[in-house]
CSV table of C-alpha atoms and ligand atoms in Angstrom, one decimal:
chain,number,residue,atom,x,y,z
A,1,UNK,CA,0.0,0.0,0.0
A,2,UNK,CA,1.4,3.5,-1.3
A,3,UNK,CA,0.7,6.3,0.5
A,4,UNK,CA,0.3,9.4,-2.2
A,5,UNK,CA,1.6,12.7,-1.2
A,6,UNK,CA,-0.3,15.2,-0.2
A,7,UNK,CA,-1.2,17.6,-3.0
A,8,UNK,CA,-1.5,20.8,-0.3
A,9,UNK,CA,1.4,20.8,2.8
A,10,UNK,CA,-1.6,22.1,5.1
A,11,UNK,CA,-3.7,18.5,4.3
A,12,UNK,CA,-1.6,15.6,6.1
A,13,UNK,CA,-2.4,11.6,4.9
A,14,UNK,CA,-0.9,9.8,8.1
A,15,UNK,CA,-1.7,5.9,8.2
A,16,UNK,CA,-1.7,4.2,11.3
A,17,UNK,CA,-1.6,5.6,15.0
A,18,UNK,CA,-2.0,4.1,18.4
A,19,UNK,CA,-1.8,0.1,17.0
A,20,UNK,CA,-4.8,0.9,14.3
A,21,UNK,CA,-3.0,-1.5,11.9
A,22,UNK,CA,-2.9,0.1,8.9
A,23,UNK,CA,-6.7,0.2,8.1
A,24,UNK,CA,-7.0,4.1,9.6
A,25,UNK,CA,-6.2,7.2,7.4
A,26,UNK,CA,-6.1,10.4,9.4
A,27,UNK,CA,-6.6,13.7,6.9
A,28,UNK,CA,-5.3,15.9,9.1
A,29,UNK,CA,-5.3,20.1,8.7
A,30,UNK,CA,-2.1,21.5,9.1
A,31,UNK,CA,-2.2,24.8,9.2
A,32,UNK,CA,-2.2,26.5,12.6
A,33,UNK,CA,-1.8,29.9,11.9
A,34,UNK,CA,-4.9,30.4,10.3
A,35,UNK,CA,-6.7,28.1,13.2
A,36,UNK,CA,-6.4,25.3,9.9
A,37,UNK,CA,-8.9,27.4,7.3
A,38,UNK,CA,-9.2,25.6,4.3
A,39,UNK,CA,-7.9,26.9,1.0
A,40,UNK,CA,-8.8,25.9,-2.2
A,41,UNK,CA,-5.6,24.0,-2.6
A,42,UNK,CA,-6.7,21.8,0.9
A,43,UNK,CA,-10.3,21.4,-0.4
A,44,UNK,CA,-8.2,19.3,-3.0
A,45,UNK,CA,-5.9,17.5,-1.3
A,46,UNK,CA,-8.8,16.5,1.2
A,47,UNK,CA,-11.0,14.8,-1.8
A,48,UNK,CA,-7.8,13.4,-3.3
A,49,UNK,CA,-7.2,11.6,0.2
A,50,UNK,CA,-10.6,10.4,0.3
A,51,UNK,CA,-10.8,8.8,-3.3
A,52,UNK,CA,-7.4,7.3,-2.4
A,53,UNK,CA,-9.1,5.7,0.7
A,54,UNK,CA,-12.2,4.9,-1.3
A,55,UNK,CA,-10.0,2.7,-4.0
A,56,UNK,CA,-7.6,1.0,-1.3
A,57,UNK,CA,-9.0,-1.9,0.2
A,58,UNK,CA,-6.7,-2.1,3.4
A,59,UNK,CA,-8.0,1.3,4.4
A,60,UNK,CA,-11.2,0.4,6.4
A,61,UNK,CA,-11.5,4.0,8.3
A,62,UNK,CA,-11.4,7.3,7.5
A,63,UNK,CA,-11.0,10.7,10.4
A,64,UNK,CA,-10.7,14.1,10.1
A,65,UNK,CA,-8.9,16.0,12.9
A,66,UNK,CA,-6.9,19.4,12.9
A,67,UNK,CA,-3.4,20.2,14.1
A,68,UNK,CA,-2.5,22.6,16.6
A,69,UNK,CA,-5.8,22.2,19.3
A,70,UNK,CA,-8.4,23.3,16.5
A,71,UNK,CA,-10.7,21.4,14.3
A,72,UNK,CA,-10.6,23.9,11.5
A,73,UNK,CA,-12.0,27.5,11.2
A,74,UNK,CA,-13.6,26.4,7.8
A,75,UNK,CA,-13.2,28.1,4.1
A,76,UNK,CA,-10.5,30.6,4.0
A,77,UNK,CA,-12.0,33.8,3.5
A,78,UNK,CA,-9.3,35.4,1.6
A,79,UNK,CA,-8.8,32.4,-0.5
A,80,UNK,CA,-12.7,32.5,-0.8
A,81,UNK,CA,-12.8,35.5,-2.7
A,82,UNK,CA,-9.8,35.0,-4.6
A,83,UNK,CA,-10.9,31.6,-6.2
A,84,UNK,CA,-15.0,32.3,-6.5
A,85,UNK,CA,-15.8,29.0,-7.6
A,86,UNK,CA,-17.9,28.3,-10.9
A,87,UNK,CA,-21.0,26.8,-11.3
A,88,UNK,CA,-19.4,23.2,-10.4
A,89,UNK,CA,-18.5,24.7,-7.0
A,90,UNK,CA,-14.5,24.4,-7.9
A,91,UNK,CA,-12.9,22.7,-5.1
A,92,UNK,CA,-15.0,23.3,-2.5
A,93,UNK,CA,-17.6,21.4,-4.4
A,94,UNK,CA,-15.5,18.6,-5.6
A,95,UNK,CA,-14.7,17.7,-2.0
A,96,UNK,CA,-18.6,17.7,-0.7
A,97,UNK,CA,-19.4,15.4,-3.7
A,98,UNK,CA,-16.4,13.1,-2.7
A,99,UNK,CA,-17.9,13.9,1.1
A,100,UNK,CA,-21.1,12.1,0.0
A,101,UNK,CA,-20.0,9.7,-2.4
A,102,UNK,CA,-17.4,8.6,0.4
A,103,UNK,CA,-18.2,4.8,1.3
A,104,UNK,CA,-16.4,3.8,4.2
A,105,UNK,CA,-17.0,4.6,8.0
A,106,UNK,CA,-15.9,8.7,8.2
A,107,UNK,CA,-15.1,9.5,11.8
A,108,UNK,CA,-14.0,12.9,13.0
A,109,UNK,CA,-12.0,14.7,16.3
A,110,UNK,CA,-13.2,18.0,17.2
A,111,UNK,CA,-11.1,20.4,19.2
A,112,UNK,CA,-10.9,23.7,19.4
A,113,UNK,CA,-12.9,25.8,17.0
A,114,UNK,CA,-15.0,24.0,14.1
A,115,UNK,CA,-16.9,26.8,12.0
A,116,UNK,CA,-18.5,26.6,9.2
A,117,UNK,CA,-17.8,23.6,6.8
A,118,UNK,CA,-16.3,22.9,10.2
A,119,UNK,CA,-18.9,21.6,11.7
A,120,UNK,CA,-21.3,20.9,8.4
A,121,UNK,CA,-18.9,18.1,7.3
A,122,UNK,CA,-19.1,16.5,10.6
A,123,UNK,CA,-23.1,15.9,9.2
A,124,UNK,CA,-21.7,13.7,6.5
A,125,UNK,CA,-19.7,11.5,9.7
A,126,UNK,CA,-20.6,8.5,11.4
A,127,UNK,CA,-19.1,9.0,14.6
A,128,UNK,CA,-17.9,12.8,16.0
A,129,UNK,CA,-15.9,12.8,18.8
A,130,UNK,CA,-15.6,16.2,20.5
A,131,UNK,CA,-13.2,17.9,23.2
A,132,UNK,CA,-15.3,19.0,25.7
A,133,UNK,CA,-14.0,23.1,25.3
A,134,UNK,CA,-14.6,22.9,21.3
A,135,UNK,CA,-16.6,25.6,19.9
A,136,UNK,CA,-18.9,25.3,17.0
A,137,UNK,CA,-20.3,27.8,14.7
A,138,UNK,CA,-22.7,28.1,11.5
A,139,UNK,CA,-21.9,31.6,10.7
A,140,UNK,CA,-23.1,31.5,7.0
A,141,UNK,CA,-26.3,34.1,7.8
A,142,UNK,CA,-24.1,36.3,9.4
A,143,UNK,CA,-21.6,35.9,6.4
A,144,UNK,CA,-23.9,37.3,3.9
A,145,UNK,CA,-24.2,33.1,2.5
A,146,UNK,CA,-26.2,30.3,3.1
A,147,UNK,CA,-25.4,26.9,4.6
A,148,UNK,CA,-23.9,24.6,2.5
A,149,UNK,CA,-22.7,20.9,2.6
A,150,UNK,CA,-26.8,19.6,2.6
A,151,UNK,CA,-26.8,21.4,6.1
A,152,UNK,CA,-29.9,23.4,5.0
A,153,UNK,CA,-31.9,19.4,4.8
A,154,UNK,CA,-29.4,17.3,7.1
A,155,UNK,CA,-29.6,19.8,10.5
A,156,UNK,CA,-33.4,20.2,10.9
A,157,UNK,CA,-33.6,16.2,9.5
A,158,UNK,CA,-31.0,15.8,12.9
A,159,UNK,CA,-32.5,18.0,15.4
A,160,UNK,CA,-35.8,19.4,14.5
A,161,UNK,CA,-36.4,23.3,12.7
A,162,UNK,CA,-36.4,24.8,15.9
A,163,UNK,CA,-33.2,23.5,17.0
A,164,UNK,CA,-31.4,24.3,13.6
A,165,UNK,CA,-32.9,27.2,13.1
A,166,UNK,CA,-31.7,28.5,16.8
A,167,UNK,CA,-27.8,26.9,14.9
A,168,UNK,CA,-28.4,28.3,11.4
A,169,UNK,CA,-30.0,31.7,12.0
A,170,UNK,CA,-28.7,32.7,15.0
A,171,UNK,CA,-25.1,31.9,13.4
A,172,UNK,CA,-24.0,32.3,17.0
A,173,UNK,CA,-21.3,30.2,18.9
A,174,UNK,CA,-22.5,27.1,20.5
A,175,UNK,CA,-20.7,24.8,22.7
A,176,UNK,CA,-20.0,20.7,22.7
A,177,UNK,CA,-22.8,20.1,24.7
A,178,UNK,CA,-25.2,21.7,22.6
A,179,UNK,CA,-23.3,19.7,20.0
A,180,UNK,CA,-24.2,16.6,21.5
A,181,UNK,CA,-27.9,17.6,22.1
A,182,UNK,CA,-28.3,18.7,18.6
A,183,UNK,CA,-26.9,15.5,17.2
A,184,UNK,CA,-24.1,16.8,15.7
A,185,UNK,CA,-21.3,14.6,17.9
A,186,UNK,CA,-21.8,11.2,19.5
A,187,UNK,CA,-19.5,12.3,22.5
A,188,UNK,CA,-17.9,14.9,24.4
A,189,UNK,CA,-14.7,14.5,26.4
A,190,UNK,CA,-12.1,15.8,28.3
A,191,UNK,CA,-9.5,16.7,25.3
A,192,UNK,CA,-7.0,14.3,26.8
A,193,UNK,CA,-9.4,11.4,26.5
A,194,UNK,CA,-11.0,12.2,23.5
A,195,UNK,CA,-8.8,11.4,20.8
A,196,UNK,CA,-8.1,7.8,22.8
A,197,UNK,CA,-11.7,7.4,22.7
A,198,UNK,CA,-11.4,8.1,18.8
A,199,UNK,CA,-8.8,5.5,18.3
A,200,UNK,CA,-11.1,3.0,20.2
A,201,UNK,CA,-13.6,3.6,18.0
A,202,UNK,CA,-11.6,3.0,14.9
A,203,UNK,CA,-10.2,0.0,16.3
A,204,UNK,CA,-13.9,-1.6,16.8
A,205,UNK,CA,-14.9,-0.3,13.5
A,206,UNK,CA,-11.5,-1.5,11.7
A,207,UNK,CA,-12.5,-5.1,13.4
A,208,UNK,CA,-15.6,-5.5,11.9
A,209,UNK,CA,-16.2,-6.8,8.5
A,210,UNK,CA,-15.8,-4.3,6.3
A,211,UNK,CA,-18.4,-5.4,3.3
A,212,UNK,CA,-21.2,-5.8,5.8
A,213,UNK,CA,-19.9,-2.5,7.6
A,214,UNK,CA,-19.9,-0.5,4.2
A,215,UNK,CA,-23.2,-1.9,3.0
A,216,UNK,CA,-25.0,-1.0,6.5
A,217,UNK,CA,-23.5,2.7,6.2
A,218,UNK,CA,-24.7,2.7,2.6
A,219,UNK,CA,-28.3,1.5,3.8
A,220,UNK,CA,-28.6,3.5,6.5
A,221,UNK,CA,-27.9,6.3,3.7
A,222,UNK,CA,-29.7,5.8,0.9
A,223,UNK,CA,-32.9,7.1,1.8
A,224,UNK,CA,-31.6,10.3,2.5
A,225,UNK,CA,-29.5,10.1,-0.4
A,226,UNK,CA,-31.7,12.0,-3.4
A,227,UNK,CA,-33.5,14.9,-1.1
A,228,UNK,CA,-29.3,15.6,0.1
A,229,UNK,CA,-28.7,15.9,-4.0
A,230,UNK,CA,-31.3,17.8,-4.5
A,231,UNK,CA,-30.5,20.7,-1.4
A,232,UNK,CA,-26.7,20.8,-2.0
A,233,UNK,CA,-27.5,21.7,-5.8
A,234,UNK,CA,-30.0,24.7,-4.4
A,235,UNK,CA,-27.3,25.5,-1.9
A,236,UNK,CA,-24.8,25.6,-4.0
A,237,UNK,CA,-26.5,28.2,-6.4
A,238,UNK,CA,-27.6,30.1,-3.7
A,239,UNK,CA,-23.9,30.2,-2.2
A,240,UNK,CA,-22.3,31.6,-5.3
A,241,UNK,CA,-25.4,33.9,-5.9
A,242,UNK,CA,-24.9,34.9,-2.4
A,243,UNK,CA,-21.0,35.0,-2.2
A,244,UNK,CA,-20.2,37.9,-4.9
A,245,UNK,CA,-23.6,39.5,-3.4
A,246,UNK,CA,-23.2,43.6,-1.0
A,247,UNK,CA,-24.1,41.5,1.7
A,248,UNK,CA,-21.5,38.8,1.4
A,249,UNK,CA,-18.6,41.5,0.6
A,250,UNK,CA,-19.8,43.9,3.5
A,251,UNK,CA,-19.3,41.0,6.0
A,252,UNK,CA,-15.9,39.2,4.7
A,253,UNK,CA,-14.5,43.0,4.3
A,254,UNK,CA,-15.6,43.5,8.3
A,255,UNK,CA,-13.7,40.5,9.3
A,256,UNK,CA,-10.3,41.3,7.4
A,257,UNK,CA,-10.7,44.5,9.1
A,258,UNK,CA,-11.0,43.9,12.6
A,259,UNK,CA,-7.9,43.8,14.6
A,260,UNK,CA,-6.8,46.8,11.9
A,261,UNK,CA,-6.0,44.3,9.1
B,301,LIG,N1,-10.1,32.5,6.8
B,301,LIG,C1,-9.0,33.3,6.7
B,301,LIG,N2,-8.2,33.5,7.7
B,301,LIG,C2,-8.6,33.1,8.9
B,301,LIG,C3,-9.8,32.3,9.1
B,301,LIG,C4,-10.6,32.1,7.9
B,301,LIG,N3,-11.7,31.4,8.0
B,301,LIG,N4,-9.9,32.0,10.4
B,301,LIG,C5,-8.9,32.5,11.0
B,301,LIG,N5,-8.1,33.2,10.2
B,301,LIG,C6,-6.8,33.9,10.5
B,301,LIG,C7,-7.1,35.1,11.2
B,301,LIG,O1,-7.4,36.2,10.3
B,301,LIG,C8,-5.8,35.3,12.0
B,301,LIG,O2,-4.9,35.9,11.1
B,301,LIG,P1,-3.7,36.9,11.6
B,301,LIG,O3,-2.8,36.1,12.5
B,301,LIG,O4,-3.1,37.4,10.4
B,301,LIG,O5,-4.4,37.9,12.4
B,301,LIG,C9,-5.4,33.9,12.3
B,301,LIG,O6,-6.1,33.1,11.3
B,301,LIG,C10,-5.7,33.4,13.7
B,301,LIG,O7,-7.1,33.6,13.9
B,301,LIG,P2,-7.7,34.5,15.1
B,301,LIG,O8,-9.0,35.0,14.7
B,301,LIG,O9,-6.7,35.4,15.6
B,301,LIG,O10,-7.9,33.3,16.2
B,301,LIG,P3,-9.0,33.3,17.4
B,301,LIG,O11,-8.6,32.2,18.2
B,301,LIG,O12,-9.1,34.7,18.0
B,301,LIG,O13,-10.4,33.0,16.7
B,301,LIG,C11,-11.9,31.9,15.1
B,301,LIG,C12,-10.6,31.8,16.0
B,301,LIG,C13,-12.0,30.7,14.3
B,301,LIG,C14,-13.1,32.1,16.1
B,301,LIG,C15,-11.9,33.2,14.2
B,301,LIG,O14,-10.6,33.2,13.6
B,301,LIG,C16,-12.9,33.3,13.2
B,301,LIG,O15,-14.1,33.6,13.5
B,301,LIG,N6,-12.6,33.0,11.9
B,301,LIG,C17,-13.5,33.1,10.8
B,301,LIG,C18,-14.4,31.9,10.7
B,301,LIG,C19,-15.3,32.0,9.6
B,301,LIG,O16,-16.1,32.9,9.4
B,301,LIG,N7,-15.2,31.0,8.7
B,301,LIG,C20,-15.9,31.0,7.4
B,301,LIG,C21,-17.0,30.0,7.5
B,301,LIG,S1,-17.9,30.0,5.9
C-alpha cells in the first residue's frame, strides 16, 4: 500500500496511530496559523485523500482532525474571494461530492474551534468525537451566505427546525454540549481522553467486516441520499449567488478589518 503525497502541505495523509494497523487514514489540517482554514488547494488534497481511501481496500476508516488544538476555522475567507468557484463549485464542491459519495465509515476529532464547513462536514460523519472546550459555529447568515454541505436538509432532519434554526439563523457560537444535544457529535470528552476514545472507536470499527460495515452505512444512507442531491444543488446556487452579493462582501471586508487588518 502507497501512500500518495499530499497535493496541499496544510492536508496531512498519516496511516496508522495508536496500533490501528494500517486500516485508519487520518486527513489531518495543518495549518495553525490560520486556526487550519481551508484553502482551495486543501479542499483538494482533502477529496484526493478520500478517493485514495475509497479505491484501497486495506483502508477500512477514514477521520478528520486538525493540528494545533483546533478542528478547523472552515473556508478561508481570503482564499474565498480570490478563487470564487464556478458553477461546479470548484474545489470546495469537488470535496462535498467526494464527502457524499465517500463509502467507508468517516469518523471525526473535534477540538478547538469548528466553524462553518467545520462543523457541516461533521453531518456527513458516522461517529464525531468532541473535546469538551470545542466551539462550533454556522456563521453563513451572518456571512452574507447560506449553509452549504446539505446542512440546510441534514440539521433540521438531525435536530428538528427549531433546533437548527436556533444553529443556522442565530449563526451564534455554540458549545459541545449543545453539540451533542443537537446530534451533531456522539461524544464529548475531556480533550486528553478524547482522541483515545477516537482511536477505540476506529479499532472496533477496523475489526468488523468491512463489506457488511460498508453496506449497513450505505443503507442506512440511501434514503436520504436523493433529497441531500437535491438541497446541496440549491445551496450551491444560492452560495455563489450569495457570495459575490453587497451583503456577502460587507461582511468578509468587516472581518479582514477587525484587529486593523
Ligand atoms: N479565513 C481566513 N483567515 C482566517 C480564518 C478564515 N476562516 N480563520 C482565522 N483566520 C486567520 C485570522 O485572520 C488570523 O490571522 P492573523 O494572524 O493574520 O491575524 C489567524 O487566522 C488566527 O485567527 P484568530 O481570529 O486570531 O484566532 P482566534 O482564536 O481569535 O479566533 C476563530 C478563531 C475561528 C473564532 C476566528 O478566527 C474566526 O471567526 N474565523 C473566521 C471563521 C469564519 O467565518 N469562517 C468561514 C466560514 S464559511
Amino acid at each position: 500500500m502507497d501512500l500518495p503525497a499530499s497535493s496541499s502541505p496544510h492536508v496531512r495523509y498519516v496511516i496508522d496511530g495508536a496500533g490501528l494497523d494500517g486500516a485508519v487514514l487520518d486527513l489531518v489540517l495543518d495549518r495553525p496559523e490560520r486556526k487550519n482554514a481551508l484553502s482551495v488547494a486543501m479542499y483538494t488534497a482533502l477529496a484526493e485523500g478520500l478517493a485514495w481511501a475509497s479505491a484501497t481496500p486495506e483502508i477500512r476508516v477514514v477521520r478528520f482532525r486538525g493540528a494545533g488544538g483546533t478542528f478547523t476555522s472552515g473556508n478561508d475567507l481570503q482564499d474565498f474571494l480570490q478563487n470564487i468557484p464556478g458553477e461546479d463549485g470548484g474545489p470546495v464542491g469537488a470535496f462535498l461530492r467526494a464527502l457524499v459519495a465517500f463509502d467507508k465509515p468517516l469518523l471525526a476529532l473535534v477540538e478547538g474551534h469548528a466553524v462553518g464547513i467545520g462543523t457541516t462536514l461533521l453531518l456527513h460523519c458516522d461517529l464525531v468525537v468532541a473535546a469538551t472546550d470545542a466551539k462550533f459555529r454556522l456563521p453563513f447568515v451572518s456571512l452574507g451566505l447560506v449553509p452549504e454541505a446539505g446542512s440546510s436538509l441534514l440539521l433540521p432532519a438531525l435536530c428538528g427546525h427549531r433546533q437548527a434554526a436556533a444553529l443556522l439563523m442565530l449563526a451564534e457560537p455554540f458549545d459541545a454540549a449543545t453539540a451533542q444535544r443537537c446530534g451533531i457529535v456522539n461524544e464529548v470528552l475531556p480533550a486528553e481522553q478524547a482522541a483515545a476514545r477516537l482511536d477505540a472507536m476506529a479499532t472496533t470499527l477496523a475489526g468488523h467486516p468491512p463489506g457488511a460495515l460498508q453496506a449497513t452505512r450505505r443503507l442506512m444512507k440511501a434514503g436520504q441520499a436523493a433529497a441531500l442531491a437535491a438541497a446541496m444543488q440549491d445551496e450551491g446556487a444560492e452560495f455563489l449567488a450569495r457570495l459575490q452579493s453587497p451583503e456577502a462582501m460587507e461582511a468578509f471586508m468587516a472581518f479582514f478589518s477587525r484587529k486593523g487588518r
